[in-house]
Amino acid sequence: MDSLAGFDLVALLVLFISGVMALMRGFVREALTVTAFVGAALAALWCQPVIGAVMREFINSAVIANLLAMAIVFLVVYLAISFVTSSLKRNVKDGEDVSAIDRTLGFAFGVVRGLLLLGLVVLVFKNTLPGAQPAWLQGAQVYPLAEATADLLQSLAPEGTWAEGAADRPREDLDDDPIGRLIERSNEDPN
């Protein structure tokens, strides 16, 4: 087996932490939490074209306006769903009363949740900084799985979720000053 790249170490840590957290809480509680997360993510993706258009009236950068629109919708919907499911969570007992099956299913659920989180990070990365892979990502063994998850998430997103043409822009011009070029790019007129 080849050595692990920087991305692999971070990815495995995310998967492990997510799995252990879900193991401790159990499947039922995790499923309710992820229901809120998925509902909020879907709402953010589906509302982004409308809310993003409104945000672009006030923010010049299409990328920042779109990301901010998704973040606001996500937060509002997540809090609303969490409030509704909180009474169900209270009915699930903590500690030793959570069965071994519930905990085992919780661990598996946590690993899947970690993979979805990695896919979301890769999706944002691919759409905001497309092009050549950085050194810490080259040769990563877990990246193809995270990228496949990102592609799945992208296929579920409605048209226009990302700034038009952002994924088609070349990355060569970013190599000298990535932060400065990213700021310049975000200040470009989206029209």
N, C-alpha and C. Protein backbone atom coordinates (compact mmCIF):
# COMPACT_ATOMS: atom_id res chain seq x y z
N MET A 1 0.84 -1.18 0.00
CA MET A 1 0.00 0.00 0.00
C MET A 1 0.88 1.24 0.00
N ASP A 2 0.56 2.20 -0.84
CA ASP A 2 1.31 3.45 -0.90
C ASP A 2 1.12 4.23 0.39
N SER A 3 1.99 5.20 0.61
CA SER A 3 1.84 6.03 1.80
C SER A 3 0.61 6.92 1.67
N LEU A 4 0.10 7.33 2.80
CA LEU A 4 -1.10 8.15 2.82
C LEU A 4 -0.76 9.60 2.56
N ALA A 5 -1.58 10.27 1.78
CA ALA A 5 -1.42 11.69 1.51
C ALA A 5 -2.07 12.48 2.65
N GLY A 6 -1.83 13.78 2.67
CA GLY A 6 -2.41 14.62 3.71
C GLY A 6 -3.92 14.53 3.74
N PHE A 7 -4.54 14.48 2.57
CA PHE A 7 -6.00 14.37 2.51
C PHE A 7 -6.48 13.08 3.16
N ASP A 8 -5.74 11.98 2.94
CA ASP A 8 -6.12 10.70 3.51
C ASP A 8 -6.16 10.75 5.03
N LEU A 9 -5.15 11.37 5.62
CA LEU A 9 -5.09 11.45 7.08
C LEU A 9 -6.27 12.24 7.63
N VAL A 10 -6.57 13.37 7.02
CA VAL A 10 -7.71 14.19 7.46
C VAL A 10 -9.01 13.43 7.24
N ALA A 11 -9.16 12.80 6.08
CA ALA A 11 -10.38 12.07 5.75
C ALA A 11 -10.62 10.92 6.72
N LEU A 12 -9.58 10.15 7.01
CA LEU A 12 -9.73 9.03 7.94
C LEU A 12 -10.06 9.53 9.34
N LEU A 13 -9.49 10.65 9.74
CA LEU A 13 -9.81 11.24 11.03
C LEU A 13 -11.27 11.67 11.08
N VAL A 14 -11.76 12.31 10.03
CA VAL A 14 -13.17 12.73 9.96
C VAL A 14 -14.08 11.52 10.04
N LEU A 15 -13.78 10.47 9.28
CA LEU A 15 -14.61 9.26 9.29
C LEU A 15 -14.61 8.61 10.67
N PHE A 16 -13.44 8.54 11.31
CA PHE A 16 -13.33 7.93 12.63
C PHE A 16 -14.10 8.73 13.68
N ILE A 17 -13.90 10.03 13.71
CA ILE A 17 -14.57 10.87 14.71
C ILE A 17 -16.08 10.82 14.51
N SER A 18 -16.53 10.91 13.28
CA SER A 18 -17.96 10.85 13.00
C SER A 18 -18.54 9.50 13.42
N GLY A 19 -17.82 8.42 13.13
CA GLY A 19 -18.28 7.09 13.52
C GLY A 19 -18.34 6.91 15.02
N VAL A 20 -17.33 7.36 15.74
CA VAL A 20 -17.31 7.22 17.20
C VAL A 20 -18.40 8.07 17.85
N MET A 21 -18.59 9.29 17.34
CA MET A 21 -19.66 10.13 17.89
C MET A 21 -21.02 9.46 17.72
N ALA A 22 -21.25 8.87 16.55
CA ALA A 22 -22.52 8.19 16.29
C ALA A 22 -22.63 6.91 17.11
N LEU A 23 -21.51 6.24 17.34
CA LEU A 23 -21.51 5.04 18.18
C LEU A 23 -21.99 5.38 19.59
N MET A 24 -21.51 6.48 20.13
CA MET A 24 -21.89 6.87 21.49
C MET A 24 -23.35 7.30 21.58
N ARG A 25 -23.87 7.93 20.56
CA ARG A 25 -25.24 8.44 20.60
C ARG A 25 -26.27 7.43 20.13
N GLY A 26 -25.89 6.51 19.28
CA GLY A 26 -26.82 5.53 18.77
C GLY A 26 -27.47 5.97 17.47
N PHE A 27 -28.03 4.98 16.77
CA PHE A 27 -28.60 5.21 15.45
C PHE A 27 -29.81 6.13 15.47
N VAL A 28 -30.72 5.92 16.40
CA VAL A 28 -31.97 6.69 16.41
C VAL A 28 -31.69 8.18 16.55
N ARG A 29 -30.88 8.53 17.53
CA ARG A 29 -30.57 9.95 17.73
C ARG A 29 -29.81 10.53 16.53
N GLU A 30 -28.88 9.75 15.98
CA GLU A 30 -28.12 10.22 14.83
C GLU A 30 -29.01 10.37 13.60
N ALA A 31 -29.94 9.44 13.42
CA ALA A 31 -30.84 9.53 12.27
C ALA A 31 -31.69 10.80 12.34
N LEU A 32 -32.14 11.15 13.54
CA LEU A 32 -32.93 12.38 13.69
C LEU A 32 -32.06 13.61 13.41
N THR A 33 -30.83 13.58 13.87
CA THR A 33 -29.92 14.70 13.61
C THR A 33 -29.62 14.83 12.12
N VAL A 34 -29.36 13.71 11.47
CA VAL A 34 -29.04 13.75 10.05
C VAL A 34 -30.27 14.12 9.22
N THR A 35 -31.46 13.75 9.70
CA THR A 35 -32.68 14.18 9.02
C THR A 35 -32.72 15.70 8.95
N ALA A 36 -32.39 16.35 10.04
CA ALA A 36 -32.35 17.82 10.05
C ALA A 36 -31.26 18.33 9.10
N PHE A 37 -30.11 17.69 9.11
CA PHE A 37 -29.00 18.10 8.25
C PHE A 37 -29.36 17.94 6.77
N VAL A 38 -29.90 16.79 6.41
CA VAL A 38 -30.24 16.53 5.01
C VAL A 38 -31.36 17.45 4.54
N GLY A 39 -32.36 17.63 5.39
CA GLY A 39 -33.44 18.55 5.04
C GLY A 39 -32.93 19.96 4.81
N ALA A 40 -32.03 20.39 5.68
CA ALA A 40 -31.46 21.73 5.55
C ALA A 40 -30.58 21.84 4.31
N ALA A 41 -29.80 20.80 4.03
CA ALA A 41 -28.94 20.83 2.85
C ALA A 41 -29.76 20.86 1.56
N LEU A 42 -30.81 20.05 1.51
CA LEU A 42 -31.66 20.05 0.32
C LEU A 42 -32.35 21.40 0.15
N ALA A 43 -32.84 21.96 1.25
CA ALA A 43 -33.48 23.28 1.17
C ALA A 43 -32.48 24.32 0.68
N ALA A 44 -31.25 24.25 1.19
CA ALA A 44 -30.22 25.22 0.78
C ALA A 44 -29.92 25.09 -0.71
N LEU A 45 -29.79 23.86 -1.19
CA LEU A 45 -29.50 23.65 -2.61
C LEU A 45 -30.65 24.10 -3.49
N TRP A 46 -31.87 23.79 -3.08
CA TRP A 46 -33.01 24.11 -3.92
C TRP A 46 -33.41 25.58 -3.84
N CYS A 47 -33.14 26.23 -2.72
CA CYS A 47 -33.49 27.66 -2.58
C CYS A 47 -32.36 28.57 -3.06
N GLN A 48 -31.17 28.03 -3.24
CA GLN A 48 -30.02 28.85 -3.60
C GLN A 48 -30.21 29.68 -4.86
N PRO A 49 -30.78 29.14 -5.95
CA PRO A 49 -30.92 29.99 -7.14
C PRO A 49 -31.75 31.25 -6.88
N VAL A 50 -32.81 31.12 -6.10
CA VAL A 50 -33.66 32.28 -5.81
C VAL A 50 -33.01 33.21 -4.79
N ILE A 51 -32.59 32.64 -3.65
CA ILE A 51 -31.97 33.45 -2.60
C ILE A 51 -30.63 34.01 -3.08
N GLY A 52 -29.88 33.20 -3.84
CA GLY A 52 -28.61 33.67 -4.38
C GLY A 52 -28.78 34.86 -5.30
N ALA A 53 -29.85 34.86 -6.10
CA ALA A 53 -30.12 36.00 -6.99
C ALA A 53 -30.39 37.27 -6.18
N VAL A 54 -31.13 37.12 -5.08
CA VAL A 54 -31.40 38.27 -4.21
C VAL A 54 -30.10 38.74 -3.57
N MET A 55 -29.27 37.80 -3.11
CA MET A 55 -28.01 38.16 -2.46
C MET A 55 -27.06 38.85 -3.43
N ARG A 56 -27.10 38.45 -4.70
CA ARG A 56 -26.21 39.08 -5.70
C ARG A 56 -26.58 40.54 -5.96
N GLU A 57 -27.78 40.94 -5.56
CA GLU A 57 -28.16 42.35 -5.66
C GLU A 57 -27.35 43.20 -4.68
N PHE A 58 -26.92 42.58 -3.57
CA PHE A 58 -26.20 43.29 -2.52
C PHE A 58 -24.72 42.95 -2.46
N ILE A 59 -24.34 41.78 -3.02
CA ILE A 59 -22.95 41.31 -2.97
C ILE A 59 -22.47 41.13 -4.41
N ASN A 60 -21.35 41.73 -4.75
CA ASN A 60 -20.84 41.69 -6.13
C ASN A 60 -20.34 40.32 -6.55
N SER A 61 -19.82 39.54 -5.62
CA SER A 61 -19.26 38.24 -5.95
C SER A 61 -20.36 37.18 -6.01
N ALA A 62 -20.51 36.54 -7.17
CA ALA A 62 -21.52 35.50 -7.32
C ALA A 62 -21.23 34.30 -6.42
N VAL A 63 -19.95 33.94 -6.31
CA VAL A 63 -19.59 32.79 -5.47
C VAL A 63 -19.93 33.05 -4.02
N ILE A 64 -19.54 34.21 -3.51
CA ILE A 64 -19.82 34.54 -2.11
C ILE A 64 -21.32 34.67 -1.88
N ALA A 65 -22.03 35.30 -2.81
CA ALA A 65 -23.48 35.45 -2.68
C ALA A 65 -24.17 34.08 -2.64
N ASN A 66 -23.75 33.17 -3.52
CA ASN A 66 -24.34 31.84 -3.55
C ASN A 66 -24.04 31.06 -2.27
N LEU A 67 -22.79 31.11 -1.82
CA LEU A 67 -22.43 30.40 -0.59
C LEU A 67 -23.15 30.98 0.62
N LEU A 68 -23.25 32.30 0.69
CA LEU A 68 -23.95 32.94 1.80
C LEU A 68 -25.44 32.60 1.78
N ALA A 69 -26.04 32.59 0.61
CA ALA A 69 -27.45 32.22 0.48
C ALA A 69 -27.68 30.80 0.97
N MET A 70 -26.81 29.87 0.56
CA MET A 70 -26.96 28.49 1.00
C MET A 70 -26.76 28.37 2.50
N ALA A 71 -25.80 29.10 3.05
CA ALA A 71 -25.53 29.03 4.49
C ALA A 71 -26.72 29.55 5.30
N ILE A 72 -27.32 30.63 4.87
CA ILE A 72 -28.46 31.20 5.60
C ILE A 72 -29.65 30.25 5.56
N VAL A 73 -29.99 29.75 4.38
CA VAL A 73 -31.12 28.82 4.26
C VAL A 73 -30.84 27.56 5.07
N PHE A 74 -29.62 27.04 4.97
CA PHE A 74 -29.26 25.83 5.71
C PHE A 74 -29.47 26.04 7.21
N LEU A 75 -28.96 27.14 7.74
CA LEU A 75 -29.05 27.39 9.17
C LEU A 75 -30.50 27.52 9.64
N VAL A 76 -31.31 28.27 8.92
CA VAL A 76 -32.70 28.46 9.32
C VAL A 76 -33.47 27.14 9.29
N VAL A 77 -33.33 26.38 8.22
CA VAL A 77 -34.06 25.12 8.10
C VAL A 77 -33.54 24.09 9.10
N TYR A 78 -32.22 24.04 9.31
CA TYR A 78 -31.65 23.09 10.27
C TYR A 78 -32.19 23.36 11.68
N LEU A 79 -32.21 24.62 12.08
CA LEU A 79 -32.73 24.96 13.41
C LEU A 79 -34.21 24.62 13.53
N ALA A 80 -34.99 24.86 12.49
CA ALA A 80 -36.42 24.56 12.53
C ALA A 80 -36.67 23.05 12.65
N ILE A 81 -35.98 22.25 11.85
CA ILE A 81 -36.17 20.80 11.91
C ILE A 81 -35.65 20.26 13.24
N SER A 82 -34.53 20.77 13.71
CA SER A 82 -33.98 20.33 15.00
C SER A 82 -34.94 20.61 16.14
N PHE A 83 -35.61 21.74 16.08
CA PHE A 83 -36.60 22.09 17.10
C PHE A 83 -37.75 21.08 17.09
N VAL A 84 -38.20 20.71 15.91
CA VAL A 84 -39.31 19.76 15.79
C VAL A 84 -38.90 18.37 16.27
N THR A 85 -37.69 17.93 15.94
CA THR A 85 -37.25 16.58 16.32
C THR A 85 -36.68 16.49 17.73
N SER A 86 -36.53 17.62 18.40
CA SER A 86 -35.93 17.59 19.75
C SER A 86 -36.78 16.80 20.73
N SER A 87 -38.09 16.84 20.61
CA SER A 87 -38.93 16.07 21.52
C SER A 87 -38.76 14.57 21.28
N LEU A 88 -38.55 14.17 20.04
CA LEU A 88 -38.30 12.76 19.75
C LEU A 88 -36.96 12.32 20.33
N LYS A 89 -35.96 13.18 20.24
CA LYS A 89 -34.63 12.85 20.78
C LYS A 89 -34.68 12.68 22.29
N ARG A 90 -35.49 13.50 22.96
CA ARG A 90 -35.58 13.39 24.42
C ARG A 90 -36.14 12.05 24.84
N ASN A 91 -36.97 11.45 24.00
CA ASN A 91 -37.58 10.17 24.34
C ASN A 91 -36.61 9.00 24.19
N VAL A 92 -35.52 9.19 23.48
CA VAL A 92 -34.51 8.15 23.32
C VAL A 92 -33.58 8.22 24.52
N LYS A 93 -33.44 7.11 25.22
CA LYS A 93 -32.64 7.10 26.44
C LYS A 93 -31.16 7.09 26.12
N ASP A 94 -30.38 7.75 26.98
CA ASP A 94 -28.93 7.80 26.84
C ASP A 94 -28.26 6.65 27.60
N GLY A 95 -26.95 6.55 27.40
CA GLY A 95 -26.12 5.66 28.21
C GLY A 95 -26.32 4.19 27.93
N GLU A 96 -26.38 3.39 28.99
CA GLU A 96 -26.43 1.94 28.87
C GLU A 96 -27.72 1.44 28.25
N ASP A 97 -28.76 2.25 28.26
CA ASP A 97 -30.04 1.81 27.74
C ASP A 97 -30.07 1.73 26.21
N VAL A 98 -29.09 2.34 25.57
CA VAL A 98 -29.02 2.27 24.11
C VAL A 98 -28.43 0.90 23.76
N SER A 99 -29.16 0.14 22.96
CA SER A 99 -28.75 -1.24 22.67
C SER A 99 -27.48 -1.29 21.82
N ALA A 100 -26.87 -2.47 21.84
CA ALA A 100 -25.66 -2.68 21.04
C ALA A 100 -25.96 -2.55 19.55
N ILE A 101 -27.13 -3.01 19.13
CA ILE A 101 -27.49 -2.89 17.72
C ILE A 101 -27.64 -1.43 17.34
N ASP A 102 -28.29 -0.65 18.21
CA ASP A 102 -28.47 0.78 17.95
C ASP A 102 -27.11 1.47 17.85
N ARG A 103 -26.19 1.10 18.71
CA ARG A 103 -24.86 1.71 18.69
C ARG A 103 -24.07 1.28 17.44
N THR A 104 -24.15 0.00 17.09
CA THR A 104 -23.43 -0.49 15.91
C THR A 104 -23.96 0.18 14.64
N LEU A 105 -25.28 0.24 14.52
CA LEU A 105 -25.87 0.94 13.38
C LEU A 105 -25.49 2.42 13.42
N GLY A 106 -25.39 2.96 14.62
CA GLY A 106 -24.98 4.36 14.76
C GLY A 106 -23.57 4.58 14.23
N PHE A 107 -22.66 3.66 14.52
CA PHE A 107 -21.29 3.79 14.02
C PHE A 107 -21.26 3.77 12.49
N ALA A 108 -21.97 2.81 11.89
CA ALA A 108 -22.02 2.74 10.43
C ALA A 108 -22.63 4.02 9.85
N PHE A 109 -23.67 4.48 10.50
CA PHE A 109 -24.32 5.71 10.07
C PHE A 109 -23.35 6.89 10.16
N GLY A 110 -22.55 6.92 11.22
CA GLY A 110 -21.57 7.99 11.40
C GLY A 110 -20.50 7.99 10.33
N VAL A 111 -20.06 6.81 9.92
CA VAL A 111 -19.06 6.72 8.85
C VAL A 111 -19.64 7.25 7.54
N VAL A 112 -20.89 6.88 7.26
CA VAL A 112 -21.55 7.39 6.04
C VAL A 112 -21.70 8.90 6.11
N ARG A 113 -22.07 9.40 7.29
CA ARG A 113 -22.20 10.85 7.47
C ARG A 113 -20.85 11.53 7.23
N GLY A 114 -19.78 10.94 7.74
CA GLY A 114 -18.44 11.49 7.52
C GLY A 114 -18.08 11.52 6.05
N LEU A 115 -18.47 10.47 5.32
CA LEU A 115 -18.21 10.43 3.88
C LEU A 115 -19.00 11.52 3.16
N LEU A 116 -20.23 11.75 3.56
CA LEU A 116 -21.03 12.83 2.96
C LEU A 116 -20.41 14.19 3.26
N LEU A 117 -19.88 14.35 4.46
CA LEU A 117 -19.22 15.60 4.81
C LEU A 117 -17.97 15.81 3.94
N LEU A 118 -17.19 14.76 3.76
CA LEU A 118 -16.01 14.85 2.88
C LEU A 118 -16.43 15.17 1.45
N GLY A 119 -17.50 14.54 0.99
CA GLY A 119 -18.01 14.82 -0.35
C GLY A 119 -18.43 16.26 -0.51
N LEU A 120 -19.04 16.81 0.53
CA LEU A 120 -19.46 18.22 0.49
C LEU A 120 -18.25 19.14 0.42
N VAL A 121 -17.22 18.84 1.20
CA VAL A 121 -16.00 19.65 1.17
C VAL A 121 -15.35 19.58 -0.21
N VAL A 122 -15.27 18.38 -0.78
CA VAL A 122 -14.68 18.22 -2.11
C VAL A 122 -15.52 18.95 -3.16
N LEU A 123 -16.85 18.89 -3.02
CA LEU A 123 -17.74 19.59 -3.96
C LEU A 123 -17.49 21.09 -3.94
N VAL A 124 -17.40 21.66 -2.76
CA VAL A 124 -17.12 23.10 -2.65
C VAL A 124 -15.73 23.40 -3.21
N PHE A 125 -14.75 22.57 -2.87
CA PHE A 125 -13.38 22.75 -3.36
C PHE A 125 -13.33 22.72 -4.88
N LYS A 126 -13.96 21.71 -5.49
CA LYS A 126 -13.93 21.57 -6.94
C LYS A 126 -14.62 22.73 -7.65
N ASN A 127 -15.65 23.28 -7.04
CA ASN A 127 -16.41 24.34 -7.70
C ASN A 127 -15.87 25.73 -7.43
N THR A 128 -15.06 25.89 -6.41
CA THR A 128 -14.50 27.21 -6.14
C THR A 128 -13.06 27.34 -6.61
N LEU A 129 -12.30 26.25 -6.59
CA LEU A 129 -10.90 26.26 -7.05
C LEU A 129 -10.66 25.08 -7.99
N PRO A 130 -11.25 25.13 -9.20
CA PRO A 130 -11.08 24.01 -10.11
C PRO A 130 -9.68 23.96 -10.71
N GLY A 131 -9.36 22.84 -11.27
CA GLY A 131 -8.08 22.72 -11.97
C GLY A 131 -7.16 21.71 -11.33
N ALA A 132 -5.88 21.98 -11.40
CA ALA A 132 -4.86 21.06 -10.91
C ALA A 132 -5.01 20.81 -9.41
N GLN A 133 -4.69 19.59 -9.01
CA GLN A 133 -4.78 19.22 -7.61
C GLN A 133 -3.56 19.72 -6.84
N PRO A 134 -3.77 20.22 -5.62
CA PRO A 134 -2.62 20.61 -4.80
C PRO A 134 -1.82 19.38 -4.36
N ALA A 135 -0.60 19.60 -3.89
CA ALA A 135 0.30 18.50 -3.53
C ALA A 135 -0.29 17.60 -2.44
N TRP A 136 -1.00 18.17 -1.47
CA TRP A 136 -1.53 17.37 -0.37
C TRP A 136 -2.68 16.47 -0.81
N LEU A 137 -3.15 16.67 -2.04
CA LEU A 137 -4.25 15.87 -2.55
C LEU A 137 -3.78 14.82 -3.56
N GLN A 138 -2.62 15.06 -4.17
CA GLN A 138 -2.12 14.14 -5.18
C GLN A 138 -1.75 12.80 -4.55
N GLY A 139 -2.22 11.75 -5.15
CA GLY A 139 -1.94 10.41 -4.66
C GLY A 139 -2.80 9.98 -3.49
N ALA A 140 -3.78 10.80 -3.11
CA ALA A 140 -4.65 10.45 -1.98
C ALA A 140 -5.49 9.22 -2.34
N GLN A 141 -5.54 8.27 -1.45
CA GLN A 141 -6.26 7.03 -1.70
C GLN A 141 -7.76 7.17 -1.42
N VAL A 142 -8.13 8.04 -0.51
CA VAL A 142 -9.53 8.22 -0.13
C VAL A 142 -10.22 9.23 -1.05
N TYR A 143 -9.44 10.06 -1.74
CA TYR A 143 -10.02 11.12 -2.56
C TYR A 143 -10.99 10.61 -3.63
N PRO A 144 -10.69 9.52 -4.35
CA PRO A 144 -11.66 9.07 -5.36
C PRO A 144 -13.04 8.77 -4.77
N LEU A 145 -13.08 8.22 -3.57
CA LEU A 145 -14.35 7.95 -2.91
C LEU A 145 -15.05 9.25 -2.53
N ALA A 146 -14.29 10.21 -2.00
CA ALA A 146 -14.87 11.51 -1.64
C ALA A 146 -15.31 12.25 -2.90
N GLU A 147 -14.55 12.12 -3.99
CA GLU A 147 -14.92 12.79 -5.24
C GLU A 147 -16.18 12.17 -5.84
N ALA A 148 -16.32 10.85 -5.74
CA ALA A 148 -17.54 10.19 -6.23
C ALA A 148 -18.75 10.66 -5.42
N THR A 149 -18.55 10.83 -4.12
CA THR A 149 -19.62 11.35 -3.27
C THR A 149 -19.95 12.78 -3.66
N ALA A 150 -18.93 13.58 -3.93
CA ALA A 150 -19.15 14.97 -4.37
C ALA A 150 -19.91 15.00 -5.69
N ASP A 151 -19.56 14.12 -6.61
CA ASP A 151 -20.26 14.06 -7.90
C ASP A 151 -21.72 13.68 -7.71
N LEU A 152 -21.99 12.77 -6.78
CA LEU A 152 -23.36 12.40 -6.47
C LEU A 152 -24.13 13.60 -5.91
N LEU A 153 -23.51 14.30 -4.97
CA LEU A 153 -24.15 15.48 -4.39
C LEU A 153 -24.38 16.54 -5.46
N GLN A 154 -23.42 16.73 -6.36
CA GLN A 154 -23.56 17.71 -7.45
C GLN A 154 -24.72 17.32 -8.36
N SER A 155 -24.88 16.02 -8.62
CA SER A 155 -25.97 15.59 -9.50
C SER A 155 -27.33 15.83 -8.86
N LEU A 156 -27.39 15.89 -7.55
CA LEU A 156 -28.65 16.16 -6.85
C LEU A 156 -28.96 17.64 -6.76
N ALA A 157 -27.96 18.48 -6.97
CA ALA A 157 -28.15 19.93 -6.86
C ALA A 157 -28.85 20.46 -8.11
N PRO A 158 -29.70 21.46 -7.94
CA PRO A 158 -30.37 22.05 -9.11
C PRO A 158 -29.40 22.85 -9.96
N GLU A 159 -29.80 23.10 -11.20
CA GLU A 159 -28.99 23.91 -12.12
C GLU A 159 -28.76 25.29 -11.53
N GLY A 160 -27.59 25.85 -11.77
CA GLY A 160 -27.31 27.21 -11.31
C GLY A 160 -26.90 27.31 -9.87
N THR A 161 -26.61 26.17 -9.21
CA THR A 161 -26.22 26.22 -7.81
C THR A 161 -24.90 26.95 -7.62
N TRP A 162 -23.99 26.77 -8.55
CA TRP A 162 -22.68 27.40 -8.46
C TRP A 162 -22.60 28.53 -9.46
N ALA A 163 -21.67 29.43 -9.26
CA ALA A 163 -21.49 30.57 -10.16
C ALA A 163 -21.25 30.04 -11.57
N GLU A 164 -21.89 30.66 -12.52
CA GLU A 164 -21.76 30.23 -13.91
C GLU A 164 -20.30 30.24 -14.35
N GLY A 165 -19.85 29.14 -14.87
CA GLY A 165 -18.50 29.07 -15.42
C GLY A 165 -17.39 28.93 -14.40
N ALA A 166 -17.70 28.86 -13.11
CA ALA A 166 -16.64 28.78 -12.10
C ALA A 166 -15.80 27.53 -12.27
N ALA A 167 -16.43 26.43 -12.61
CA ALA A 167 -15.69 25.18 -12.76
C ALA A 167 -14.88 25.15 -14.05
N ASP A 168 -15.18 26.05 -14.99
CA ASP A 168 -14.47 26.05 -16.27
C ASP A 168 -13.26 26.97 -16.29
N ARG A 169 -13.10 27.80 -15.27
CA ARG A 169 -11.99 28.76 -15.26
C ARG A 169 -10.67 28.03 -15.02
N PRO A 170 -9.63 28.40 -15.74
CA PRO A 170 -8.33 27.75 -15.53
C PRO A 170 -7.73 28.14 -14.19
N ARG A 171 -6.93 27.25 -13.65
CA ARG A 171 -6.34 27.49 -12.35
C ARG A 171 -4.91 27.98 -12.46
N GLU A 172 -4.31 27.98 -13.62
CA GLU A 172 -2.90 28.35 -13.76
C GLU A 172 -2.63 29.73 -13.18
N ASP A 173 -3.58 30.65 -13.33
CA ASP A 173 -3.35 32.01 -12.85
C ASP A 173 -3.41 32.11 -11.33
N LEU A 174 -3.77 31.04 -10.65
CA LEU A 174 -3.86 31.08 -9.20
C LEU A 174 -2.55 30.68 -8.53
N ASP A 175 -1.65 30.07 -9.25
CA ASP A 175 -0.46 29.49 -8.63
C ASP A 175 0.45 30.51 -7.96
N ASP A 176 0.54 31.73 -8.47
CA ASP A 176 1.46 32.70 -7.90
C ASP A 176 0.93 33.30 -6.60
N ASP A 177 -0.33 33.63 -6.53
CA ASP A 177 -0.93 34.23 -5.34
C ASP A 177 -2.37 33.74 -5.22
N PRO A 178 -2.57 32.53 -4.67
CA PRO A 178 -3.90 31.95 -4.68
C PRO A 178 -4.95 32.78 -3.94
N ILE A 179 -4.60 33.35 -2.81
CA ILE A 179 -5.58 34.13 -2.05
C ILE A 179 -5.93 35.41 -2.79
N GLY A 180 -4.92 36.10 -3.28
CA GLY A 180 -5.17 37.35 -4.01
C GLY A 180 -6.00 37.13 -5.26
N ARG A 181 -5.69 36.06 -6.01
CA ARG A 181 -6.44 35.77 -7.22
C ARG A 181 -7.87 35.34 -6.89
N LEU A 182 -8.04 34.61 -5.80
CA LEU A 182 -9.38 34.22 -5.39
C LEU A 182 -10.21 35.44 -5.04
N ILE A 183 -9.60 36.39 -4.35
CA ILE A 183 -10.31 37.62 -4.00
C ILE A 183 -10.65 38.40 -5.27
N GLU A 184 -9.70 38.49 -6.19
CA GLU A 184 -9.97 39.17 -7.46
C GLU A 184 -11.12 38.49 -8.20
N ARG A 185 -11.07 37.18 -8.25
CA ARG A 185 -12.10 36.42 -8.95
C ARG A 185 -13.46 36.62 -8.29
N SER A 186 -13.50 36.66 -6.97
CA SER A 186 -14.78 36.83 -6.29
C SER A 186 -15.35 38.22 -6.47
N ASN A 187 -14.51 39.20 -6.81
CA ASN A 187 -14.98 40.57 -7.02
C ASN A 187 -15.39 40.84 -8.46
N GLU A 188 -15.20 39.85 -9.34
CA GLU A 188 -15.59 40.04 -10.74
C GLU A 188 -17.09 40.20 -10.85
N ASP A 189 -17.52 40.95 -11.83
CA ASP A 189 -18.93 41.16 -12.08
C ASP A 189 -19.53 39.86 -12.61
N PRO A 190 -20.57 39.31 -11.95
CA PRO A 190 -21.14 38.04 -12.39
C PRO A 190 -21.91 38.15 -13.71
N ASN A 191 -22.19 39.35 -14.18
CA ASN A 191 -22.97 39.51 -15.41
C ASN A 191 -22.09 39.59 -16.57
